[in-house]
Amino acid sequence: MKFGHNLPRNQVPEWASSYINYKGLKKLIKNAAEASKNGSDPDLTEFFFSLDRNLEDVDNFYNRKYAEFSRRLRILHGRYGRAAQLPEGIDKDEAQDLMGALLELRGSMRKLQWYGEVNRRGFNKITKKLDKKIKTVRLQEPYLASKVNPKPFAHNLPLNQDMKAVNEWLSGLGDIKTFDDTGSTHSAGSLGRVPGRSLHLPSGLLDAADLAIRNDKAEDLGQQIAEAAANNGITSSSMQQVLLNFLQRSISCRSKQCIKRLLQDIISLDEDDDINKRNCVHRLVINIGRSKSGETFGADGTRQPSSNEAGNFIVPATDPNRQPRPCTTTEEESTQLLSENDESVRLLIYLLDELRDEQRNALQARDSYGRLPLHYAAQYGFVVICQVVIKHMQDWGQFDVAQGIDSPDWQDTDGNAPLHLSVMGGHVLTTKTLLEAENWRGTHEQRRASRKSSARSGAVLSLATRSNFVGIVKLLVEADIDVNYQDEGGETALHMAARYGYDECAKVLLEGSNTNKADVDVPEKTFAWTPLFIACVDDHLSIVEILAAAGADLHRCDNSGWTAKEHAALRGHMQVAERLCELAPTTISPRVAPTDARISRAGSPPQNSLDERRSKNLNRDTNSPVQKVPEPVKTFGHRYLTNETMVLVSLGSMDVRKDTPAVKLDDIPLADAHATQLDTALSVVVQASGAKGEPTVIDLPIQDNIATEPITFMTSDVTKVKLLFDIVPTYAGTHERSMGRAVALLSTIKTSIGSKRIPLQGDMKVPIVAASTLDVIGTVNFNFLIITPFHHPNMSITEQHTYWKKMASSTMVIGHRGLGKNTASRTSLQLGENTIQSFISAANLGAEYVEFDVQLTKDHVPVIYHDFLVSETGIDAPVHTLTLDQFLHIGEGSNPRYARTGSPDRTSHLNGAEEDRPNVRRPRSYSVDNSKQRNIHTDRAEELTERMKHTRDFKKKGFKGNSRGYSIQSSFTTLERMFDEVPQSVGFNVEMKYPMLHESEEEEMDQYAVELNSFVDTILEKVYDKMGERNIIFSSFNPDICLMLSFKQPSIPVLFLTDAGTSPVGDVRAASLQEAIRFASRWNLLGVVSAATPLVMCPRLVKVVKESGLVCVSYGMLNNDPKNVLLQRNEGIDAVIVDSVLRVRQGLQAPNQENTDVIENDATSLAVPPSESVPSIKEASEAQENRANGTTTCTNGVDGTHAVNGTAHEQKVA
């Protein structure tokens, strides 16, 4: 089964149709096996006939390809002799061509070798399957021995010998010296060919001819030619080959008189035995381009020769390419480096002028790539060379541009005309020269009509736009290249400019010409995305503004029924979404029913245009069947760990701020070309030693989204796990022969920083060591997460302990940090956030759940505190650096102390680590207190402010939550006390507050924290100890915490918190609502808790979450306005986390404007002047319990006066 499953992956793509039809043969075996079960003899005639035909087809294909490759090798042998006989001196250009040809030939032979091996294994497997399925047949051994094994593809012996010869050639080329006397076209080195071998010319004659060429003595050369031709005839093919060799030698030495003499006797310049089927004109143009490419002018005005470093290396994991490398010299430099008076140019002009009529077809001869000399002149971008070639082609009647210079007649085997190569190189002046040359022949209308019909003509504009060559884009638009040309996917050049954020190109395209105007709303074919959609998906605000100014339809829907603004908001591009809100305010409208709408089952995102992270891979299948919207599903627990530990391995980096490839292979020096096998398609195989789990094969280069798709392994002892990363050939058909390996020991790969502490930096890098040489050939970047099982006697899967995907029939109200987070405003009464009193008050006012933040102290006690840094200490101290006693003492330190000693209150044991501590009694009301006692509050608040004024958080906000002067301050509390003192009818939304790397950097904290498993296990243990019948929901902004919570227990649901793009993050999984949906669906979480901004801005996004089978909850300042909550409720949101509990709850119950006004007026009725005495917590509690019955309302400082507009950024709730 595995062979058939992996066969498509192991096929060379361009030869895929020529492999064994394994699937078809397997089906025939299945049919025969079913017949034999019925008692009848199996009829295998059809199977054997098909098997023999498959064998013939594979053998014929292999032999045909091998004959082609061996012919090319024989040409090299005939031209240069054997590898061991390579001359000591060889021209640099000839050596470069030879090296490229050998590398490509070896690459092709290697593919053929793998083709043979995979097919041999296929015949082995299929005959084995026949013997296994039909017991009466014993076919495998005789069939393989008589028919398969004798075939060349099964043993590869001649091919292996040829590959060995090629490697010897490469090794020899790496050792010999190349001659290039002047660093330009003048070379005194031998071409390395042995043309006289077939004629048995004496070495003295060849040396004399060489001397005559060096000294440009045409008469002496003529004598040598006459002597050589005496016995062979001047027109014989062998003698013509000698003359062509002499001509090439004369061109290299710039011996003009010898060139003129040789052209008299040469019949044709075509050279059938050339590696690339090029003639001397091809080679001279390429030679000029190579020698001048990379040259620059130094500060003193002198020429600096090119080191051409890029040409000295082979790029790994790609097929060899023997085409000349593109020019690295800028066009401005090239015009200074090469003028019409340059010796190289004068030589080219002289050569072309001296050609006889029958030799002039050399200028329109095509090489093995279908290229003319003009192609290479355009590719290297030397204007003067293009002008020389074009002028001679025109004079000789070879320059037919009636259909345009980019018409199919001018295109090479890859479909590129000289114009395309010039554009790809960014050569503005060369492009201009080619376009102007059109005007010398043909009419404007003819060319325009031709370009409309030619696919490649329009494609050149997309090429220029993709590379952001603004000058070339202008030229092409003015030359009437079709601005609205659509490629196979329906995309125009304007789509390209929108995708990459090229403002200037977009402006040029939109401006167009008098007869060539861009359509700003052209849809592509996959999702009907216009350029505006592309700009929104890829977060290019400036392009959005340019397109909007050009009249783009801002309200247009794609074929899935979504607007550009919704796409931007879903992907976390909030600036773009906000700008679109300003440009085109919209009212809520029902979603347009898409013609090909596909909504996936619960647990996975809908398969439509909202799935794509970016616009670069618009290749979704559009023929999937329509699926129904999922109903709320009752989930009876989920997969969780019982005995084994899980290891999740992700290639690449989770950090969106890093541009780190998952696998980076070093370039291979050409000197090592003979020894490397890395110049081919490669894959990385990820496997684990000491753990269970199938090896995972990933092709290189690795896609961007691989980091969010971890590979899973299970183990009983994580200290024995070794991760292995093997580099293997993609098409070899086996992963046993690895070319290199990287190894990571999980027990030691991360730096140890003490007991139960880990660094927050998760990315690891290990070197890849070559299997043959043990050299380091690259690196693997990865990260991993270890999840250990959690056990508790109260943990079980029962119907009472399961949860619903839809939490309630109506939108639930969850109190944020109790009765709401504290603000700097003093316009209304505030209870201290994350305090017992605040939670009780929120419950009294109708909150079904209360949300709070849990962190661990240094001695691993769960406490309730929002910020990572405890500013009340007067320093920026992280919670995990304080013991429980220190933490609680700081909280008590904010309360005033009295001159007289109060009798201690009843004490409680909250945790084994907590000790009895007296609580000082306070007067029932400070309103009757004397002035001295009233001053205690003011003094204490000022003292606390003075202490905190240098802390980071206080400098940033100007105040601190749950502190005197801003709220009714109360002491800090623990998770255990929460369970003990908050009524059991109130559900807990327990947010696990654990820093991610980017958060620790923002807070300027040390980048380490409590070990993840220890952190989660400690809190889970306390929750299961105390939860009873209480409803519990876990949530966290940290994706790894969510994974752990999900895999450690089956009964408490987990929600993933996300900023949804309203603030910058580091982890890709937390970057947007789209990524949150992917993450929650991938790991079967209950749902997501999103910042309210995208959901208020685009309420239909609530349904995107719901249609993914997830619960949708929102948080943020916008939720304090009942109108915003109603927008979300109408789309089916499950719950909202709010500060103004009563106000929002009443707004949901009576959503008309009149009631909302009453609520707003009532909410501000308790406004207190800042100078007034603040009532005690006990008084506030009693007052709120009474007011909850309807007499008065207490808000927590966030009422109608604090609502923010729809474009405000959310502050993280964590």
PDB file of N, CA and C in Angstrom, residues 813-815 842-850:
ATOM      1  N   VAL A 813     -22.972  36.944  28.742  1.00  0.00           N
ATOM      2  CA  VAL A 813     -22.176  38.093  29.169  1.00  0.00           C
ATOM      3  C   VAL A 813     -21.160  37.612  30.197  1.00  0.00           C
ATOM      4  N   ILE A 814     -19.880  37.862  29.915  1.00  0.00           N
ATOM      5  CA  ILE A 814     -18.795  37.445  30.808  1.00  0.00           C
ATOM      6  C   ILE A 814     -18.138  38.699  31.367  1.00  0.00           C
ATOM      7  N   GLY A 815     -18.029  38.774  32.688  1.00  0.00           N
ATOM      8  CA  GLY A 815     -17.415  39.923  33.327  1.00  0.00           C
ATOM      9  C   GLY A 815     -15.904  39.918  33.167  1.00  0.00           C
ATOM     10  N   ALA A 842     -19.884  41.370  39.801  1.00  0.00           N
ATOM     11  CA  ALA A 842     -20.217  41.056  38.412  1.00  0.00           C
ATOM     12  C   ALA A 842     -21.290  39.976  38.353  1.00  0.00           C
ATOM     13  N   ALA A 843     -21.166  38.974  39.221  1.00  0.00           N
ATOM     14  CA  ALA A 843     -22.176  37.913  39.261  1.00  0.00           C
ATOM     15  C   ALA A 843     -23.529  38.462  39.685  1.00  0.00           C
ATOM     16  N   ASN A 844     -23.529  39.359  40.684  1.00  0.00           N
ATOM     17  CA  ASN A 844     -24.784  39.957  41.143  1.00  0.00           C
ATOM     18  C   ASN A 844     -25.468  40.768  40.048  1.00  0.00           C
ATOM     19  N   LEU A 845     -24.652  41.322  39.127  1.00  0.00           N
ATOM     20  CA  LEU A 845     -25.218  42.153  38.066  1.00  0.00           C
ATOM     21  C   LEU A 845     -25.557  41.348  36.811  1.00  0.00           C
ATOM     22  N   GLY A 846     -25.457  40.023  36.887  1.00  0.00           N
ATOM     23  CA  GLY A 846     -25.939  39.189  35.786  1.00  0.00           C
ATOM     24  C   GLY A 846     -24.890  38.497  34.951  1.00  0.00           C
ATOM     25  N   ALA A 847     -23.618  38.605  35.304  1.00  0.00           N
ATOM     26  CA  ALA A 847     -22.584  37.900  34.524  1.00  0.00           C
ATOM     27  C   ALA A 847     -22.693  36.399  34.771  1.00  0.00           C
ATOM     28  N   GLU A 848     -22.766  35.616  33.701  1.00  0.00           N
ATOM     29  CA  GLU A 848     -22.851  34.159  33.852  1.00  0.00           C
ATOM     30  C   GLU A 848     -21.473  33.549  34.089  1.00  0.00           C
ATOM     31  N   TYR A 849     -20.464  34.198  33.560  1.00  0.00           N
ATOM     32  CA  TYR A 849     -19.083  33.803  33.796  1.00  0.00           C
ATOM     33  C   TYR A 849     -18.304  35.051  34.188  1.00  0.00           C
ATOM     34  N   VAL A 850     -17.221  34.857  34.916  1.00  0.00           N
ATOM     35  CA  VAL A 850     -16.273  35.944  35.161  1.00  0.00           C
ATOM     36  C   VAL A 850     -14.918  35.498  34.604  1.00  0.00           C
TER      37      VAL A 850
END
